[in-house]
Amino acid sequence: FILSGAIISKAKPTPKFLLGWNVVVGIFFIIGEITYMFISCEDPNLIGYNKLTNSVDVHNVCNSECSCENLKYAPVCLQERALTFYSACHAGCHSTIKKNLTHIYSNCTCIPDDNVLIMDLENNPNIYKYTTYRGELTEGPCDTPCGYHFYYFIMISCLMQLLGSSGKIGNILVNYRAVNRVDKSFAQGLALLLVSLFAFIPGPVLFGGIIDSTCLIWDDNCD
């Protein structure tokens, strides 16, 4: 804001230029938002997640007697095979210790056999053998390779915020210059009203609905 205000005070651009710059900023924002669609990390190998149907069923014949229903998402990782389980209960773990503030689980009896492919396990998790794993499972999901995607996301976000802030001062100045002196306060209030009605109020509702529509597992508790 300070930099854009200083540039405007020195260069004294015309209202047409300021409005045109806001249009350019809006176009870059749209391009940036579209770019986010292509920046992602690989999905973790969550046992029970079916990529073909985009659904999750973490219960199988092995953990059906473990009373794992209605448990909160507390993933554990089998690092040797990069397998993530919904919780230690779903992995059939019977023992746990705490090392350096991290829970370590052992004696887990619902680990898929080494010969089971992830894709096969996704299609039908009930027809394969499960074995007792003699090693340890660590608290938290397994790491997924992202490469440089995270850095791309940071750079694009910083660029979008920089461009967005450069147009706000000019937008306010145009609002003040385009109306008579007696109407300046009314024009500013009307502009804020329109922005609230068409952006600030419906925006969170719309994005909240989109996020809710992508949720695969819902918590049944209201704690």
mmCIF file of N, CA, C and O in Angstrom, residues 124-214:
data_model
loop_
_atom_site.group_PDB
_atom_site.id
_atom_site.type_symbol
_atom_site.label_atom_id
_atom_site.label_comp_id
_atom_site.label_asym_id
_atom_site.label_seq_id
_atom_site.Cartn_x
_atom_site.Cartn_y
_atom_site.Cartn_z
ATOM 1 N N ASN A 124 -10.930 -53.697 -3.241
ATOM 2 C CA ASN A 124 -11.641 -54.589 -2.325
ATOM 3 C C ASN A 124 -10.728 -54.927 -1.155
ATOM 4 O O ASN A 124 -9.914 -55.842 -1.249
ATOM 5 N N PRO A 125 -10.847 -54.216 -0.043
ATOM 6 C CA PRO A 125 -9.934 -54.436 1.077
ATOM 7 C C PRO A 125 -10.248 -55.681 1.898
ATOM 8 O O PRO A 125 -9.527 -55.985 2.837
ATOM 9 N N ASN A 126 -11.315 -56.394 1.570
ATOM 10 C CA ASN A 126 -11.732 -57.510 2.410
ATOM 11 C C ASN A 126 -11.274 -58.875 1.905
ATOM 12 O O ASN A 126 -11.527 -59.886 2.551
ATOM 13 N N ILE A 127 -10.626 -58.931 0.752
ATOM 14 C CA ILE A 127 -10.277 -60.236 0.197
ATOM 15 C C ILE A 127 -8.795 -60.548 0.355
ATOM 16 O O ILE A 127 -8.333 -61.581 -0.124
ATOM 17 N N TYR A 128 -8.058 -59.684 1.044
ATOM 18 C CA TYR A 128 -6.629 -59.889 1.168
ATOM 19 C C TYR A 128 -6.254 -60.238 2.599
ATOM 20 O O TYR A 128 -6.976 -59.937 3.541
ATOM 21 N N LYS A 129 -5.099 -60.835 2.735
ATOM 22 C CA LYS A 129 -4.623 -61.259 4.039
ATOM 23 C C LYS A 129 -3.981 -60.087 4.774
ATOM 24 O O LYS A 129 -3.331 -59.239 4.182
ATOM 25 N N TYR A 130 -4.179 -60.078 6.075
ATOM 26 C CA TYR A 130 -3.565 -59.065 6.923
ATOM 27 C C TYR A 130 -2.629 -59.769 7.898
ATOM 28 O O TYR A 130 -2.926 -60.852 8.398
ATOM 29 N N THR A 131 -1.513 -59.145 8.160
ATOM 30 C CA THR A 131 -0.499 -59.756 9.009
ATOM 31 C C THR A 131 -0.179 -58.843 10.183
ATOM 32 O O THR A 131 -0.543 -57.667 10.200
ATOM 33 N N THR A 132 0.505 -59.408 11.157
ATOM 34 C CA THR A 132 0.972 -58.633 12.307
ATOM 35 C C THR A 132 2.335 -58.038 11.981
ATOM 36 O O THR A 132 3.269 -58.759 11.632
ATOM 37 N N TYR A 133 2.420 -56.735 12.075
ATOM 38 C CA TYR A 133 3.661 -56.039 11.749
ATOM 39 C C TYR A 133 4.524 -55.951 12.998
ATOM 40 O O TYR A 133 4.079 -55.465 14.045
ATOM 41 N N ARG A 134 5.751 -56.417 12.879
ATOM 42 C CA ARG A 134 6.641 -56.454 14.038
ATOM 43 C C ARG A 134 7.370 -55.134 14.269
ATOM 44 O O ARG A 134 8.003 -54.960 15.305
ATOM 45 N N GLY A 135 7.270 -54.238 13.320
ATOM 46 C CA GLY A 135 7.939 -52.955 13.474
ATOM 47 C C GLY A 135 7.058 -51.933 14.178
ATOM 48 O O GLY A 135 6.158 -52.278 14.954
ATOM 49 N N GLU A 136 7.300 -50.671 13.888
ATOM 50 C CA GLU A 136 6.593 -49.585 14.557
ATOM 51 C C GLU A 136 5.910 -48.678 13.541
ATOM 52 O O GLU A 136 6.411 -48.469 12.437
ATOM 53 N N LEU A 137 4.764 -48.158 13.947
ATOM 54 C CA LEU A 137 4.052 -47.148 13.181
ATOM 55 C C LEU A 137 4.151 -45.823 13.930
ATOM 56 O O LEU A 137 4.043 -45.794 15.157
ATOM 57 N N THR A 138 4.365 -44.758 13.208
ATOM 58 C CA THR A 138 4.543 -43.456 13.834
ATOM 59 C C THR A 138 3.280 -42.616 13.709
ATOM 60 O O THR A 138 2.482 -42.787 12.783
ATOM 61 N N GLU A 139 3.137 -41.716 14.631
ATOM 62 C CA GLU A 139 1.982 -40.822 14.644
ATOM 63 C C GLU A 139 2.062 -39.839 13.481
ATOM 64 O O GLU A 139 3.116 -39.300 13.170
ATOM 65 N N GLY A 140 0.926 -39.611 12.824
ATOM 66 C CA GLY A 140 0.869 -38.675 11.713
ATOM 67 C C GLY A 140 0.871 -39.379 10.371
ATOM 68 O O GLY A 140 1.279 -40.540 10.259
ATOM 69 N N PRO A 141 0.410 -38.698 9.318
ATOM 70 C CA PRO A 141 0.386 -39.305 7.984
ATOM 71 C C PRO A 141 1.781 -39.417 7.400
ATOM 72 O O PRO A 141 2.707 -38.703 7.807
ATOM 73 N N CYS A 142 1.929 -40.305 6.436
ATOM 74 C CA CYS A 142 3.207 -40.442 5.747
ATOM 75 C C CYS A 142 3.455 -39.220 4.866
ATOM 76 O O CYS A 142 2.521 -38.617 4.333
ATOM 77 N N ASP A 143 4.708 -38.872 4.726
ATOM 78 C CA ASP A 143 5.066 -37.739 3.881
ATOM 79 C C ASP A 143 4.790 -38.069 2.420
ATOM 80 O O ASP A 143 5.024 -39.186 1.958
ATOM 81 N N THR A 144 4.289 -37.078 1.704
ATOM 82 C CA THR A 144 4.039 -37.235 0.274
ATOM 83 C C THR A 144 4.960 -36.290 -0.487
ATOM 84 O O THR A 144 5.130 -35.131 -0.094
ATOM 85 N N PRO A 145 5.567 -36.758 -1.571
ATOM 86 C CA PRO A 145 6.485 -35.894 -2.326
ATOM 87 C C PRO A 145 5.739 -34.770 -3.033
ATOM 88 O O PRO A 145 4.787 -35.002 -3.768
ATOM 89 N N CYS A 146 6.187 -33.546 -2.798
ATOM 90 C CA CYS A 146 5.575 -32.382 -3.444
ATOM 91 C C CYS A 146 6.523 -31.698 -4.419
ATOM 92 O O CYS A 146 6.093 -30.867 -5.209
ATOM 93 N N GLY A 147 7.814 -32.026 -4.323
ATOM 94 C CA GLY A 147 8.764 -31.357 -5.200
ATOM 95 C C GLY A 147 8.801 -29.869 -4.930
ATOM 96 O O GLY A 147 8.861 -29.410 -3.791
ATOM 97 N N TYR A 148 8.738 -29.105 -6.001
ATOM 98 C CA TYR A 148 8.781 -27.650 -5.880
ATOM 99 C C TYR A 148 7.389 -27.025 -5.930
ATOM 100 O O TYR A 148 7.269 -25.806 -6.034
ATOM 101 N N HIS A 149 6.348 -27.825 -5.856
ATOM 102 C CA HIS A 149 4.995 -27.289 -5.967
ATOM 103 C C HIS A 149 4.679 -26.305 -4.846
ATOM 104 O O HIS A 149 4.001 -25.300 -5.068
ATOM 105 N N PHE A 150 5.153 -26.601 -3.648
ATOM 106 C CA PHE A 150 4.883 -25.701 -2.527
ATOM 107 C C PHE A 150 5.533 -24.338 -2.760
ATOM 108 O O PHE A 150 4.929 -23.294 -2.486
ATOM 109 N N TYR A 151 6.745 -24.338 -3.289
ATOM 110 C CA TYR A 151 7.428 -23.068 -3.554
ATOM 111 C C TYR A 151 6.741 -22.310 -4.685
ATOM 112 O O TYR A 151 6.675 -21.072 -4.655
ATOM 113 N N TYR A 152 6.228 -23.030 -5.678
ATOM 114 C CA TYR A 152 5.458 -22.373 -6.731
ATOM 115 C C TYR A 152 4.219 -21.696 -6.146
ATOM 116 O O TYR A 152 3.871 -20.567 -6.522
ATOM 117 N N PHE A 153 3.566 -22.400 -5.224
ATOM 118 C CA PHE A 153 2.370 -21.842 -4.588
ATOM 119 C C PHE A 153 2.706 -20.565 -3.815
ATOM 120 O O PHE A 153 1.985 -19.563 -3.897
ATOM 121 N N ILE A 154 3.807 -20.579 -3.077
ATOM 122 C CA ILE A 154 4.210 -19.399 -2.306
ATOM 123 C C ILE A 154 4.531 -18.231 -3.230
ATOM 124 O O ILE A 154 4.108 -17.081 -2.988
ATOM 125 N N MET A 155 5.267 -18.482 -4.300
ATOM 126 C CA MET A 155 5.645 -17.403 -5.210
ATOM 127 C C MET A 155 4.425 -16.798 -5.899
ATOM 128 O O MET A 155 4.311 -15.569 -6.016
ATOM 129 N N ILE A 156 3.514 -17.649 -6.352
ATOM 130 C CA ILE A 156 2.315 -17.136 -7.019
ATOM 131 C C ILE A 156 1.446 -16.360 -6.038
ATOM 132 O O ILE A 156 0.900 -15.297 -6.372
ATOM 133 N N SER A 157 1.328 -16.852 -4.803
ATOM 134 C CA SER A 157 0.527 -16.152 -3.798
ATOM 135 C C SER A 157 1.120 -14.782 -3.481
ATOM 136 O O SER A 157 0.388 -13.785 -3.381
ATOM 137 N N CYS A 158 2.436 -14.713 -3.329
ATOM 138 C CA CYS A 158 3.083 -13.424 -3.043
ATOM 139 C C CYS A 158 2.897 -12.451 -4.203
ATOM 140 O O CYS A 158 2.631 -11.257 -3.992
ATOM 141 N N LEU A 159 3.025 -12.951 -5.424
ATOM 142 C CA LEU A 159 2.848 -12.086 -6.591
ATOM 143 C C LEU A 159 1.421 -11.562 -6.680
ATOM 144 O O LEU A 159 1.191 -10.374 -6.969
ATOM 145 N N MET A 160 0.445 -12.427 -6.405
ATOM 146 C CA MET A 160 -0.951 -12.004 -6.457
ATOM 147 C C MET A 160 -1.254 -10.963 -5.390
ATOM 148 O O MET A 160 -1.958 -9.975 -5.648
ATOM 149 N N GLN A 161 -0.731 -11.159 -4.190
ATOM 150 C CA GLN A 161 -0.969 -10.182 -3.128
ATOM 151 C C GLN A 161 -0.290 -8.851 -3.437
ATOM 152 O O GLN A 161 -0.831 -7.779 -3.139
ATOM 153 N N LEU A 162 0.892 -8.913 -4.035
ATOM 154 C CA LEU A 162 1.601 -7.684 -4.403
ATOM 155 C C LEU A 162 0.823 -6.900 -5.454
ATOM 156 O O LEU A 162 0.637 -5.679 -5.332
ATOM 157 N N LEU A 163 0.355 -7.602 -6.473
ATOM 158 C CA LEU A 163 -0.420 -6.927 -7.511
ATOM 159 C C LEU A 163 -1.746 -6.410 -6.957
ATOM 160 O O LEU A 163 -2.189 -5.310 -7.302
ATOM 161 N N GLY A 164 -2.383 -7.204 -6.097
ATOM 162 C CA GLY A 164 -3.664 -6.781 -5.539
ATOM 163 C C GLY A 164 -3.547 -5.521 -4.704
ATOM 164 O O GLY A 164 -4.385 -4.614 -4.795
ATOM 165 N N SER A 165 -2.498 -5.440 -3.890
ATOM 166 C CA SER A 165 -2.319 -4.249 -3.059
ATOM 167 C C SER A 165 -1.978 -3.020 -3.890
ATOM 168 O O SER A 165 -2.280 -1.890 -3.487
ATOM 169 N N SER A 166 -1.369 -3.223 -5.059
ATOM 170 C CA SER A 166 -1.001 -2.077 -5.895
ATOM 171 C C SER A 166 -2.210 -1.393 -6.517
ATOM 172 O O SER A 166 -2.115 -0.236 -6.940
ATOM 173 N N GLY A 167 -3.340 -2.087 -6.589
ATOM 174 C CA GLY A 167 -4.511 -1.490 -7.216
ATOM 175 C C GLY A 167 -5.525 -0.908 -6.259
ATOM 176 O O GLY A 167 -6.447 -0.202 -6.687
ATOM 177 N N LYS A 168 -5.379 -1.175 -4.969
ATOM 178 C CA LYS A 168 -6.397 -0.724 -4.017
ATOM 179 C C LYS A 168 -6.386 0.789 -3.830
ATOM 180 O O LYS A 168 -7.441 1.426 -3.759
ATOM 181 N N ILE A 169 -5.194 1.387 -3.730
ATOM 182 C CA ILE A 169 -5.115 2.836 -3.537
ATOM 183 C C ILE A 169 -5.703 3.566 -4.737
ATOM 184 O O ILE A 169 -6.481 4.524 -4.595
ATOM 185 N N GLY A 170 -5.352 3.108 -5.932
ATOM 186 C CA GLY A 170 -5.899 3.728 -7.130
ATOM 187 C C GLY A 170 -7.405 3.593 -7.214
ATOM 188 O O GLY A 170 -8.100 4.518 -7.663
ATOM 189 N N ASN A 171 -7.926 2.476 -6.773
ATOM 190 C CA ASN A 171 -9.374 2.269 -6.799
ATOM 191 C C ASN A 171 -10.081 3.255 -5.874
ATOM 192 O O ASN A 171 -11.125 3.826 -6.225
ATOM 193 N N ILE A 172 -9.517 3.478 -4.701
ATOM 194 C CA ILE A 172 -10.114 4.436 -3.765
ATOM 195 C C ILE A 172 -10.062 5.856 -4.329
ATOM 196 O O ILE A 172 -11.033 6.627 -4.236
ATOM 197 N N LEU A 173 -8.934 6.214 -4.941
ATOM 198 C CA LEU A 173 -8.799 7.558 -5.507
ATOM 199 C C LEU A 173 -9.803 7.795 -6.628
ATOM 200 O O LEU A 173 -10.398 8.879 -6.729
ATOM 201 N N VAL A 174 -10.002 6.796 -7.469
ATOM 202 C CA VAL A 174 -10.966 6.941 -8.562
ATOM 203 C C VAL A 174 -12.373 7.109 -8.008
ATOM 204 O O VAL A 174 -13.176 7.908 -8.521
ATOM 205 N N ASN A 175 -12.692 6.368 -6.944
ATOM 206 C CA ASN A 175 -14.013 6.512 -6.331
ATOM 207 C C ASN A 175 -14.239 7.938 -5.828
ATOM 208 O O ASN A 175 -15.348 8.483 -5.935
ATOM 209 N N TYR A 176 -13.201 8.549 -5.291
ATOM 210 C CA TYR A 176 -13.339 9.916 -4.787
ATOM 211 C C TYR A 176 -13.387 10.940 -5.917
ATOM 212 O O TYR A 176 -14.091 11.947 -5.836
ATOM 213 N N ARG A 177 -12.620 10.702 -6.985
ATOM 214 C CA ARG A 177 -12.551 11.679 -8.067
ATOM 215 C C ARG A 177 -13.781 11.646 -8.973
ATOM 216 O O ARG A 177 -14.110 12.638 -9.625
ATOM 217 N N ALA A 178 -14.443 10.504 -9.045
ATOM 218 C CA ALA A 178 -15.508 10.329 -10.036
ATOM 219 C C ALA A 178 -16.850 10.891 -9.586
ATOM 220 O O ALA A 178 -17.808 10.873 -10.366
ATOM 221 N N VAL A 179 -16.964 11.372 -8.352
ATOM 222 C CA VAL A 179 -18.245 11.882 -7.851
ATOM 223 C C VAL A 179 -18.045 13.291 -7.305
ATOM 224 O O VAL A 179 -16.916 13.733 -7.052
ATOM 225 N N ASN A 180 -19.148 13.976 -7.141
ATOM 226 C CA ASN A 180 -19.095 15.319 -6.566
ATOM 227 C C ASN A 180 -18.681 15.267 -5.101
ATOM 228 O O ASN A 180 -18.794 14.241 -4.432
ATOM 229 N N ARG A 181 -18.239 16.408 -4.608
ATOM 230 C CA ARG A 181 -17.740 16.474 -3.241
ATOM 231 C C ARG A 181 -18.802 16.030 -2.232
ATOM 232 O O ARG A 181 -18.504 15.324 -1.273
ATOM 233 N N VAL A 182 -20.046 16.447 -2.455
ATOM 234 C CA VAL A 182 -21.094 16.141 -1.479
ATOM 235 C C VAL A 182 -21.475 14.661 -1.505
ATOM 236 O O VAL A 182 -22.116 14.170 -0.569
ATOM 237 N N ASP A 183 -21.108 13.958 -2.569
ATOM 238 C CA ASP A 183 -21.492 12.547 -2.705
ATOM 239 C C ASP A 183 -20.356 11.580 -2.387
ATOM 240 O O ASP A 183 -20.520 10.368 -2.553
ATOM 241 N N LYS A 184 -19.217 12.086 -1.952
ATOM 242 C CA LYS A 184 -18.058 11.212 -1.748
ATOM 243 C C LYS A 184 -18.313 10.168 -0.665
ATOM 244 O O LYS A 184 -18.024 8.982 -0.840
ATOM 245 N N SER A 185 -18.848 10.583 0.463
ATOM 246 C CA SER A 185 -19.088 9.625 1.547
ATOM 247 C C SER A 185 -20.147 8.603 1.152
ATOM 248 O O SER A 185 -20.020 7.403 1.452
ATOM 249 N N PHE A 186 -21.198 9.074 0.449
ATOM 250 C CA PHE A 186 -22.242 8.146 0.003
ATOM 251 C C PHE A 186 -21.683 7.151 -1.015
ATOM 252 O O PHE A 186 -22.005 5.952 -0.975
ATOM 253 N N ALA A 187 -20.839 7.637 -1.935
ATOM 254 C CA ALA A 187 -20.260 6.757 -2.952
ATOM 255 C C ALA A 187 -19.367 5.694 -2.321
ATOM 256 O O ALA A 187 -19.389 4.521 -2.722
ATOM 257 N N GLN A 188 -18.589 6.102 -1.319
ATOM 258 C CA GLN A 188 -17.721 5.135 -0.656
ATOM 259 C C GLN A 188 -18.540 4.096 0.102
ATOM 260 O O GLN A 188 -18.230 2.899 0.071
ATOM 261 N N GLY A 189 -19.585 4.538 0.771
ATOM 262 C CA GLY A 189 -20.450 3.592 1.475
ATOM 263 C C GLY A 189 -21.158 2.648 0.527
ATOM 264 O O GLY A 189 -21.303 1.452 0.808
ATOM 265 N N LEU A 190 -21.610 3.182 -0.627
ATOM 266 C CA LEU A 190 -22.275 2.338 -1.620
ATOM 267 C C LEU A 190 -21.312 1.303 -2.191
ATOM 268 O O LEU A 190 -21.687 0.139 -2.406
ATOM 269 N N ALA A 191 -20.064 1.714 -2.427
ATOM 270 C CA ALA A 191 -19.068 0.772 -2.951
ATOM 271 C C ALA A 191 -18.809 -0.360 -1.961
ATOM 272 O O ALA A 191 -18.743 -1.539 -2.340
ATOM 273 N N LEU A 192 -18.681 -0.015 -0.687
ATOM 274 C CA LEU A 192 -18.471 -1.047 0.330
ATOM 275 C C LEU A 192 -19.684 -1.958 0.458
ATOM 276 O O LEU A 192 -19.546 -3.165 0.690
ATOM 277 N N LEU A 193 -20.882 -1.385 0.301
ATOM 278 C CA LEU A 193 -22.098 -2.198 0.363
ATOM 279 C C LEU A 193 -22.126 -3.221 -0.770
ATOM 280 O O LEU A 193 -22.428 -4.406 -0.553
ATOM 281 N N LEU A 194 -21.798 -2.786 -1.978
ATOM 282 C CA LEU A 194 -21.818 -3.693 -3.125
ATOM 283 C C LEU A 194 -20.754 -4.785 -2.990
ATOM 284 O O LEU A 194 -21.004 -5.956 -3.317
ATOM 285 N N VAL A 195 -19.578 -4.395 -2.508
ATOM 286 C CA VAL A 195 -18.520 -5.393 -2.316
ATOM 287 C C VAL A 195 -18.937 -6.424 -1.276
ATOM 288 O O VAL A 195 -18.699 -7.631 -1.430
ATOM 289 N N SER A 196 -19.592 -5.965 -0.217
ATOM 290 C CA SER A 196 -20.035 -6.896 0.823
ATOM 291 C C SER A 196 -21.124 -7.829 0.304
ATOM 292 O O SER A 196 -21.109 -9.032 0.585
ATOM 293 N N LEU A 197 -22.071 -7.274 -0.463
ATOM 294 C CA LEU A 197 -23.188 -8.085 -0.951
ATOM 295 C C LEU A 197 -22.743 -9.136 -1.958
ATOM 296 O O LEU A 197 -23.256 -10.260 -1.965
ATOM 297 N N PHE A 198 -21.784 -8.788 -2.806
ATOM 298 C CA PHE A 198 -21.419 -9.688 -3.898
ATOM 299 C C PHE A 198 -20.086 -10.407 -3.687
ATOM 300 O O PHE A 198 -19.713 -11.241 -4.518
ATOM 301 N N ALA A 199 -19.369 -10.098 -2.604
ATOM 302 C CA ALA A 199 -18.067 -10.745 -2.389
ATOM 303 C C ALA A 199 -17.902 -11.234 -0.955
ATOM 304 O O ALA A 199 -17.787 -12.438 -0.710
ATOM 305 N N PHE A 200 -17.896 -10.317 0.003
ATOM 306 C CA PHE A 200 -17.560 -10.692 1.373
ATOM 307 C C PHE A 200 -18.597 -11.609 2.015
ATOM 308 O O PHE A 200 -18.244 -12.493 2.798
ATOM 309 N N ILE A 201 -19.875 -11.418 1.707
ATOM 310 C CA ILE A 201 -20.909 -12.260 2.320
ATOM 311 C C ILE A 201 -21.067 -13.591 1.592
ATOM 312 O O ILE A 201 -20.987 -14.655 2.216
ATOM 313 N N PRO A 202 -21.285 -13.612 0.270
ATOM 314 C CA PRO A 202 -21.463 -14.921 -0.389
ATOM 315 C C PRO A 202 -20.164 -15.698 -0.554
ATOM 316 O O PRO A 202 -20.200 -16.921 -0.704
ATOM 317 N N GLY A 203 -19.001 -15.004 -0.534
ATOM 318 C CA GLY A 203 -17.731 -15.697 -0.748
ATOM 319 C C GLY A 203 -17.473 -16.817 0.245
ATOM 320 O O GLY A 203 -17.251 -17.971 -0.152
ATOM 321 N N PRO A 204 -17.489 -16.541 1.557
ATOM 322 C CA PRO A 204 -17.261 -17.622 2.525
ATOM 323 C C PRO A 204 -18.298 -18.738 2.434
ATOM 324 O O PRO A 204 -17.965 -19.911 2.625
ATOM 325 N N VAL A 205 -19.551 -18.371 2.134
ATOM 326 C CA VAL A 205 -20.588 -19.402 2.014
ATOM 327 C C VAL A 205 -20.306 -20.305 0.815
ATOM 328 O O VAL A 205 -20.408 -21.540 0.896
ATOM 329 N N LEU A 206 -19.929 -19.693 -0.307
ATOM 330 C CA LEU A 206 -19.651 -20.465 -1.519
ATOM 331 C C LEU A 206 -18.439 -21.367 -1.337
ATOM 332 O O LEU A 206 -18.494 -22.569 -1.633
ATOM 333 N N PHE A 207 -17.344 -20.801 -0.841
ATOM 334 C CA PHE A 207 -16.137 -21.607 -0.665
ATOM 335 C C PHE A 207 -16.335 -22.656 0.426
ATOM 336 O O PHE A 207 -15.785 -23.760 0.339
ATOM 337 N N GLY A 208 -17.109 -22.317 1.460
ATOM 338 C CA GLY A 208 -17.406 -23.314 2.483
ATOM 339 C C GLY A 208 -18.176 -24.493 1.919
ATOM 340 O O GLY A 208 -17.914 -25.650 2.267
ATOM 341 N N GLY A 209 -19.134 -24.200 1.017
ATOM 342 C CA GLY A 209 -19.877 -25.284 0.382
ATOM 343 C C GLY A 209 -18.992 -26.148 -0.499
ATOM 344 O O GLY A 209 -19.135 -27.376 -0.533
ATOM 345 N N ILE A 210 -18.054 -25.515 -1.212
ATOM 346 C CA ILE A 210 -17.136 -26.281 -2.063
ATOM 347 C C ILE A 210 -16.242 -27.179 -1.213
ATOM 348 O O ILE A 210 -16.021 -28.357 -1.532
ATOM 349 N N ILE A 211 -15.730 -26.634 -0.109
ATOM 350 C CA ILE A 211 -14.872 -27.429 0.769
ATOM 351 C C ILE A 211 -15.657 -28.584 1.384
ATOM 352 O O ILE A 211 -15.171 -29.723 1.456
ATOM 353 N N ASP A 212 -16.887 -28.315 1.815
ATOM 354 C CA ASP A 212 -17.705 -29.383 2.398
ATOM 355 C C ASP A 212 -18.010 -30.479 1.381
ATOM 356 O O ASP A 212 -18.103 -31.656 1.732
ATOM 357 N N SER A 213 -18.178 -30.092 0.116
ATOM 358 C CA SER A 213 -18.506 -31.091 -0.903
ATOM 359 C C SER A 213 -17.341 -32.025 -1.192
ATOM 360 O O SER A 213 -17.538 -33.116 -1.728
ATOM 361 N N THR A 214 -16.114 -31.613 -0.854
ATOM 362 C CA THR A 214 -14.949 -32.461 -1.092
ATOM 363 C C THR A 214 -14.597 -33.325 0.108
ATOM 364 O O THR A 214 -13.706 -34.168 0.010
#
